[in-house]
PDB file of C-alpha atoms and ligand atoms in Angstrom:
ATOM      1  CA  UNK A  21       7.089  21.585   3.715  1.00 87.00           C
ATOM      2  CA  UNK A  22       9.167  19.310   5.996  1.00 92.00           C
ATOM      3  CA  UNK A  23      12.906  20.121   5.663  1.00 95.00           C
ATOM      4  CA  UNK A  24      13.810  16.470   4.939  1.00 96.00           C
ATOM      5  CA  UNK A  25      11.601  16.401   1.831  1.00 97.00           C
ATOM      6  CA  UNK A  26      13.109  17.457  -1.513  1.00 96.00           C
ATOM      7  CA  UNK A  27       9.892  17.402  -3.554  1.00 96.00           C
ATOM      8  CA  UNK A  28       6.181  16.752  -3.072  1.00 97.00           C
ATOM      9  CA  UNK A  29       5.089  13.944  -5.420  1.00 96.00           C
ATOM     10  CA  UNK A  30       1.399  13.690  -4.504  1.00 97.00           C
ATOM     11  CA  UNK A  31      -0.411  16.541  -2.755  1.00 98.00           C
ATOM     12  CA  UNK A  32      -3.101  16.126  -0.152  1.00 98.00           C
ATOM     13  CA  UNK A  33      -5.750  17.210  -2.691  1.00 98.00           C
ATOM     14  CA  UNK A  34      -4.497  14.673  -5.241  1.00 98.00           C
ATOM     15  CA  UNK A  35      -4.585  11.927  -2.590  1.00 98.00           C
ATOM     16  CA  UNK A  36      -8.258  12.748  -2.032  1.00 98.00           C
ATOM     17  CA  UNK A  37      -8.967  12.534  -5.762  1.00 98.00           C
ATOM     18  CA  UNK A  38      -7.148   9.208  -6.184  1.00 98.00           C
ATOM     19  CA  UNK A  39      -8.858   7.524  -3.240  1.00 98.00           C
ATOM     20  CA  UNK A  40     -12.265   8.705  -4.453  1.00 98.00           C
ATOM     21  CA  UNK A  41     -11.648   7.512  -8.031  1.00 98.00           C
ATOM     22  CA  UNK A  42     -10.391   4.095  -6.908  1.00 98.00           C
ATOM     23  CA  UNK A  43     -13.163   3.674  -4.324  1.00 98.00           C
ATOM     24  CA  UNK A  44     -15.835   4.381  -6.926  1.00 98.00           C
ATOM     25  CA  UNK A  45     -14.233   1.962  -9.382  1.00 98.00           C
ATOM     26  CA  UNK A  46     -14.017  -0.763  -6.708  1.00 98.00           C
ATOM     27  CA  UNK A  47     -17.668  -0.127  -5.769  1.00 98.00           C
ATOM     28  CA  UNK A  48     -18.684  -0.817  -9.372  1.00 98.00           C
ATOM     29  CA  UNK A  49     -16.397  -3.848  -9.801  1.00 98.00           C
ATOM     30  CA  UNK A  50     -17.344  -5.595  -6.528  1.00 98.00           C
ATOM     31  CA  UNK A  51     -21.092  -4.966  -6.624  1.00 98.00           C
ATOM     32  CA  UNK A  52     -22.905  -8.216  -5.757  1.00 97.00           C
ATOM     33  CA  UNK A  53     -19.718  -9.888  -4.459  1.00 98.00           C
ATOM     34  CA  UNK A  54     -18.757 -10.763  -0.876  1.00 98.00           C
ATOM     35  CA  UNK A  55     -15.981  -8.235  -0.344  1.00 98.00           C
ATOM     36  CA  UNK A  56     -13.237  -8.764   2.232  1.00 98.00           C
ATOM     37  CA  UNK A  57     -10.680  -5.950   2.457  1.00 98.00           C
ATOM     38  CA  UNK A  58      -7.279  -7.060   3.792  1.00 98.00           C
ATOM     39  CA  UNK A  59      -4.871  -4.240   4.626  1.00 98.00           C
ATOM     40  CA  UNK A  60      -1.129  -4.703   4.994  1.00 96.00           C
ATOM     41  CA  UNK A  61       0.072  -2.895   8.113  1.00 95.00           C
ATOM     42  CA  UNK A  62       1.491  -0.386   8.818  1.00 93.00           C
ATOM     43  CA  UNK A  63       1.844   1.390   5.493  1.00 94.00           C
ATOM     44  CA  UNK A  64      -1.778   0.857   4.390  1.00 97.00           C
ATOM     45  CA  UNK A  65      -3.416   2.753   7.238  1.00 97.00           C
ATOM     46  CA  UNK A  66      -4.067   6.140   5.636  1.00 98.00           C
ATOM     47  CA  UNK A  67      -4.827   4.753   2.189  1.00 98.00           C
ATOM     48  CA  UNK A  68      -7.172   2.048   3.505  1.00 98.00           C
ATOM     49  CA  UNK A  69      -9.125   4.367   5.789  1.00 98.00           C
ATOM     50  CA  UNK A  70      -9.623   6.947   3.028  1.00 98.00           C
ATOM     51  CA  UNK A  71     -10.242   4.401   0.255  1.00 98.00           C
ATOM     52  CA  UNK A  72     -12.728   2.284   2.216  1.00 98.00           C
ATOM     53  CA  UNK A  73     -14.913   5.332   2.914  1.00 98.00           C
ATOM     54  CA  UNK A  74     -15.443   5.595  -0.847  1.00 98.00           C
ATOM     55  CA  UNK A  75     -16.389   1.927  -1.189  1.00 98.00           C
ATOM     56  CA  UNK A  76     -20.151   1.922  -0.976  1.00 98.00           C
ATOM     57  CA  UNK A  77     -20.623  -1.813  -0.348  1.00 98.00           C
ATOM     58  CA  UNK A  78     -20.964  -4.130   2.658  1.00 98.00           C
ATOM     59  CA  UNK A  79     -17.530  -5.547   3.468  1.00 97.00           C
ATOM     60  CA  UNK A  80     -15.298  -7.066   6.117  1.00 96.00           C
ATOM     61  CA  UNK A  81     -11.984  -5.397   6.957  1.00 97.00           C
ATOM     62  CA  UNK A  82      -8.985  -7.072   8.574  1.00 96.00           C
ATOM     63  CA  UNK A  83      -5.221  -6.655   8.587  1.00 96.00           C
ATOM     64  CA  UNK A  84      -2.021  -8.584   8.071  1.00 96.00           C
ATOM     65  CA  UNK A  85       1.494  -7.500   8.875  1.00 94.00           C
ATOM     66  CA  UNK A  86       4.675  -8.602   7.154  1.00 89.00           C
ATOM     67  CA  UNK A  87       8.250  -7.960   8.217  1.00 79.00           C
ATOM     68  CA  UNK A  88       9.547  -4.602   7.076  1.00 56.00           C
ATOM     69  CA  UNK A  89      12.799  -3.478   5.482  1.00 51.00           C
ATOM     70  CA  UNK A  90      14.427  -3.485   8.915  1.00 51.00           C
ATOM     71  CA  UNK A  91      15.324   0.192   8.674  1.00 50.00           C
ATOM     72  CA  UNK A  92      16.896   0.282   5.199  1.00 52.00           C
ATOM     73  CA  UNK A  93      15.531   1.507   1.876  1.00 54.00           C
ATOM     74  CA  UNK A  94      15.474  -1.641  -0.255  1.00 50.00           C
ATOM     75  CA  UNK A  95      13.574  -4.922  -0.031  1.00 54.00           C
ATOM     76  CA  UNK A  96      15.391  -8.262   0.237  1.00 51.00           C
ATOM     77  CA  UNK A  97      12.557 -10.655  -0.609  1.00 56.00           C
ATOM     78  CA  UNK A  98      12.726 -12.381   2.763  1.00 71.00           C
ATOM     79  CA  UNK A  99       9.140 -11.965   3.998  1.00 80.00           C
ATOM     80  CA  UNK A 100       7.957 -12.916   7.490  1.00 85.00           C
ATOM     81  CA  UNK A 101       4.278 -12.742   8.488  1.00 89.00           C
ATOM     82  CA  UNK A 102       3.977 -11.029  11.867  1.00 90.00           C
ATOM     83  CA  UNK A 103       0.161 -10.813  12.001  1.00 93.00           C
ATOM     84  CA  UNK A 104      -2.233 -13.041  10.080  1.00 93.00           C
ATOM     85  CA  UNK A 105      -6.004 -13.086   9.630  1.00 93.00           C
ATOM     86  CA  UNK A 106      -7.929 -15.927  11.179  1.00 86.00           C
ATOM     87  CA  UNK A 107     -10.513 -18.221   9.625  1.00 83.00           C
ATOM     88  CA  UNK A 108     -11.412 -19.299   6.112  1.00 87.00           C
ATOM     89  CA  UNK A 109     -11.866 -16.904   3.204  1.00 96.00           C
ATOM     90  CA  UNK A 110     -14.122 -19.293   1.306  1.00 96.00           C
ATOM     91  CA  UNK A 111     -16.804 -17.398  -0.622  1.00 97.00           C
ATOM     92  CA  UNK A 112     -15.017 -14.042  -0.348  1.00 98.00           C
ATOM     93  CA  UNK A 113     -13.509 -11.881  -3.042  1.00 98.00           C
ATOM     94  CA  UNK A 114     -10.522 -10.289  -1.349  1.00 98.00           C
ATOM     95  CA  UNK A 115      -9.216  -6.801  -2.008  1.00 98.00           C
ATOM     96  CA  UNK A 116      -5.617  -6.696  -0.797  1.00 98.00           C
ATOM     97  CA  UNK A 117      -4.689  -3.106   0.062  1.00 98.00           C
ATOM     98  CA  UNK A 118      -1.143  -1.839   0.511  1.00 97.00           C
ATOM     99  CA  UNK A 119       0.720   1.408   0.207  1.00 96.00           C
ATOM    100  CA  UNK A 120       3.034   0.512  -2.673  1.00 96.00           C
ATOM    101  CA  UNK A 121       4.020  -2.157  -5.146  1.00 95.00           C
ATOM    102  CA  UNK A 122       7.810  -2.000  -5.347  1.00 93.00           C
ATOM    103  CA  UNK A 123       9.639  -5.326  -5.741  1.00 91.00           C
ATOM    104  CA  UNK A 124       6.249  -7.006  -5.254  1.00 92.00           C
ATOM    105  CA  UNK A 125       7.667  -9.700  -2.943  1.00 89.00           C
ATOM    106  CA  UNK A 126       5.430  -8.736  -0.001  1.00 90.00           C
ATOM    107  CA  UNK A 127       2.168  -8.642  -1.932  1.00 94.00           C
ATOM    108  CA  UNK A 128       2.804 -11.739  -4.039  1.00 93.00           C
ATOM    109  CA  UNK A 129       3.602 -13.705  -0.873  1.00 90.00           C
ATOM    110  CA  UNK A 130       0.463 -12.437   0.917  1.00 93.00           C
ATOM    111  CA  UNK A 131      -1.718 -12.944  -2.175  1.00 95.00           C
ATOM    112  CA  UNK A 132      -0.680 -16.599  -2.376  1.00 92.00           C
ATOM    113  CA  UNK A 133      -1.423 -17.072   1.347  1.00 92.00           C
ATOM    114  CA  UNK A 134      -4.914 -15.600   0.918  1.00 95.00           C
ATOM    115  CA  UNK A 135      -5.643 -17.899  -2.016  1.00 95.00           C
ATOM    116  CA  UNK A 136      -4.509 -20.861   0.124  1.00 93.00           C
ATOM    117  CA  UNK A 137      -6.974 -19.715   2.787  1.00 94.00           C
ATOM    118  CA  UNK A 138      -9.736 -20.283   0.225  1.00 96.00           C
ATOM    119  CA  UNK A 139     -10.426 -16.800  -1.187  1.00 98.00           C
ATOM    120  CA  UNK A 140     -12.458 -16.969  -4.418  1.00 98.00           C
ATOM    121  CA  UNK A 141     -10.250 -14.216  -5.854  1.00 98.00           C
ATOM    122  CA  UNK A 142      -7.599 -11.757  -4.697  1.00 98.00           C
ATOM    123  CA  UNK A 143      -7.374  -8.299  -6.299  1.00 98.00           C
ATOM    124  CA  UNK A 144      -4.649  -5.827  -5.415  1.00 98.00           C
ATOM    125  CA  UNK A 145      -5.073  -2.106  -4.713  1.00 98.00           C
ATOM    126  CA  UNK A 146      -2.036   0.098  -4.097  1.00 98.00           C
ATOM    127  CA  UNK A 147      -1.736   3.819  -3.813  1.00 98.00           C
ATOM    128  CA  UNK A 148       1.655   3.905  -5.545  1.00 98.00           C
ATOM    129  CA  UNK A 149       3.268   1.693  -8.147  1.00 97.00           C
ATOM    130  CA  UNK A 150       7.047   1.737  -8.728  1.00 95.00           C
ATOM    131  CA  UNK A 151       7.193  -0.389 -11.904  1.00 92.00           C
ATOM    132  CA  UNK A 152      10.993   0.030 -12.134  1.00 91.00           C
ATOM    133  CA  UNK A 153      11.439  -1.845  -8.834  1.00 89.00           C
ATOM    134  CA  UNK A 154       9.439  -4.982  -9.753  1.00 91.00           C
ATOM    135  CA  UNK A 155      11.014  -8.394  -9.178  1.00 91.00           C
ATOM    136  CA  UNK A 156       8.054 -10.680  -8.313  1.00 91.00           C
ATOM    137  CA  UNK A 157       5.351 -11.705 -10.780  1.00 91.00           C
ATOM    138  CA  UNK A 158       2.462  -9.487  -9.690  1.00 94.00           C
ATOM    139  CA  UNK A 159       0.407  -6.625 -11.112  1.00 95.00           C
ATOM    140  CA  UNK A 160      -1.943  -4.301  -9.247  1.00 97.00           C
ATOM    141  CA  UNK A 161      -5.585  -4.157 -10.316  1.00 98.00           C
ATOM    142  CA  UNK A 162      -6.066  -0.665  -8.827  1.00 98.00           C
ATOM    143  CA  UNK A 163      -3.269   1.933  -8.778  1.00 98.00           C
ATOM    144  CA  UNK A 164      -3.390   5.527  -7.555  1.00 98.00           C
ATOM    145  CA  UNK A 165      -0.205   6.849  -9.173  1.00 96.00           C
ATOM    146  CA  UNK A 166       2.921   5.467 -10.883  1.00 95.00           C
ATOM    147  CA  UNK A 167       6.028   6.918  -9.259  1.00 94.00           C
ATOM    148  CA  UNK A 168       9.726   6.947 -10.189  1.00 91.00           C
ATOM    149  CA  UNK A 169      12.207   4.754  -8.350  1.00 90.00           C
ATOM    150  CA  UNK A 170      12.808   7.171  -5.448  1.00 92.00           C
ATOM    151  CA  UNK A 171      12.297   6.652  -1.738  1.00 94.00           C
ATOM    152  CA  UNK A 172       9.082   8.359  -0.648  1.00 96.00           C
ATOM    153  CA  UNK A 173       7.558   9.148   2.743  1.00 97.00           C
ATOM    154  CA  UNK A 174       4.283  10.523   4.117  1.00 98.00           C
ATOM    155  CA  UNK A 175       0.605   9.432   4.121  1.00 98.00           C
ATOM    156  CA  UNK A 176       1.587   6.111   5.744  1.00 97.00           C
ATOM    157  CA  UNK A 177       5.011   5.741   4.115  1.00 97.00           C
ATOM    158  CA  UNK A 178       7.856   5.751   6.601  1.00 95.00           C
ATOM    159  CA  UNK A 179      11.598   5.797   6.863  1.00 95.00           C
ATOM    160  CA  UNK A 180      12.646   4.130  10.155  1.00 93.00           C
ATOM    161  CA  UNK A 181       9.052   4.621  11.408  1.00 92.00           C
ATOM    162  CA  UNK A 182       9.206   8.403  10.832  1.00 96.00           C
ATOM    163  CA  UNK A 183       7.277  10.730   8.515  1.00 97.00           C
ATOM    164  CA  UNK A 184       4.128   8.544   8.267  1.00 97.00           C
ATOM    165  CA  UNK A 185       1.882  11.404   9.363  1.00 97.00           C
ATOM    166  CA  UNK A 186       2.877  13.906   6.672  1.00 98.00           C
ATOM    167  CA  UNK A 187      -0.357  14.814   4.840  1.00 97.00           C
ATOM    168  CA  UNK A 188       1.301  14.481   1.397  1.00 98.00           C
ATOM    169  CA  UNK A 189       3.732  12.059  -0.270  1.00 97.00           C
ATOM    170  CA  UNK A 190       7.216  13.452  -0.752  1.00 97.00           C
ATOM    171  CA  UNK A 191      10.667  12.336  -1.847  1.00 97.00           C
ATOM    172  CA  UNK A 192      12.993  11.895   1.131  1.00 96.00           C
ATOM    173  CA  UNK A 193      16.295  13.759   0.721  1.00 96.00           C
ATOM    174  CA  UNK A 194      19.109  11.306   0.044  1.00 93.00           C
ATOM    175  CA  UNK A 195      21.244  12.899   2.789  1.00 93.00           C
ATOM    176  CA  UNK A 196      18.722  11.688   5.382  1.00 93.00           C
ATOM    177  CA  UNK A 197      19.225   7.986   4.678  1.00 89.00           C
ATOM    178  CA  UNK A 198      22.728   8.082   3.219  1.00 88.00           C
ATOM    179  CA  UNK A 199      24.112   9.721   6.362  1.00 77.00           C
ATOM    180  CA  UNK A 200      22.439   6.988   8.466  1.00 69.00           C
ATOM    181  CA  UNK A 201      24.137   4.084   6.601  1.00 61.00           C
TER     182      UNK A 201
HETATM  183  P1  IMP B 310       7.875  -4.644  -1.863  1.00 64.52           P
HETATM  184  O1  IMP B 310       9.313  -4.313  -2.205  1.00 64.52           O
HETATM  185  O2  IMP B 310       6.973  -4.454  -3.065  1.00 64.52           O
HETATM  186  O3  IMP B 310       7.759  -5.991  -1.240  1.00 64.52           O
HETATM  187  O4  IMP B 310       7.415  -3.556  -0.801  1.00 64.52           O
HETATM  188  C1  IMP B 310       7.549  -3.772   0.562  1.00 64.52           C
HETATM  189  C2  IMP B 310       7.224  -2.576   1.368  1.00 64.52           C
HETATM  190  O5  IMP B 310       8.322  -1.708   1.252  1.00 64.52           O
HETATM  191  C3  IMP B 310       6.042  -1.718   1.000  1.00 64.52           C
HETATM  192  O6  IMP B 310       4.828  -2.196   1.482  1.00 64.52           O
HETATM  193  C4  IMP B 310       6.419  -0.426   1.679  1.00 64.52           C
HETATM  194  O7  IMP B 310       5.991  -0.441   3.030  1.00 64.52           O
HETATM  195  C5  IMP B 310       7.917  -0.431   1.607  1.00 64.52           C
HETATM  196  N1  IMP B 310       8.388   0.516   0.579  1.00 64.52           N
HETATM  197  C6  IMP B 310       8.683   0.324  -0.716  1.00 64.52           C
HETATM  198  N2  IMP B 310       9.074   1.456  -1.309  1.00 64.52           N
HETATM  199  C7  IMP B 310       9.020   2.412  -0.345  1.00 64.52           C
HETATM  200  C8  IMP B 310       9.286   3.832  -0.326  1.00 64.52           C
HETATM  201  O8  IMP B 310       9.663   4.475  -1.330  1.00 64.52           O
HETATM  202  N3  IMP B 310       9.097   4.450   0.870  1.00 64.52           N
HETATM  203  C9  IMP B 310       8.688   3.813   2.000  1.00 64.52           C
HETATM  204  N4  IMP B 310       8.417   2.500   2.024  1.00 64.52           N
HETATM  205  C10 IMP B 310       8.588   1.813   0.857  1.00 64.52           C
HETATM  206 MG1   MG B 311       4.171  -1.797   3.645  1.00 64.52          MG
END
């Protein structure tokens, strides 16, 4: 295990099970619909690539990017869109995919933008849900695991752009970010 990690929250095997379960559920729920998967960069990359391989339906895939925490460990609710998707979403049922629902500011802002672009519906899939952190009015339709209010890294989750490539999700030792502040 990486020395900066105090505890593994979700193992690599469990990640495989969660993405399979959610992908199969999404396959059933979106059968017959025009599915458009929108991933939120950069955190979604591992989850979206694994999840989408378990979605056995024709679909489009594109990405958006919102401003990040700017190096800290809490969200301020001030969202800037850095990369958008082009064109109308009329006729599409959108599956918005992100790594985590924490305060919910990022996903509620992006969900509203996608509805304004004409999406018939917007459903939300996240690998992790931190219900204790919620501030915006949003619920995820598909959740891998509920996690406690701790700062996690790995499988796409970063701290200052590090640790994304860990094959599991772990709790980052407090010393790592407290000594940097
Ligand atoms: P929000 O607070 O729900 O708007 O989440 C914004 C973004 O913060 C998420 O998409 C993640 O990229 C990031 N984030 C939230 N919690 C964590 C965490 O524990 N580790 C790493 N990134 C996080
Ligand atoms: Mg993110």
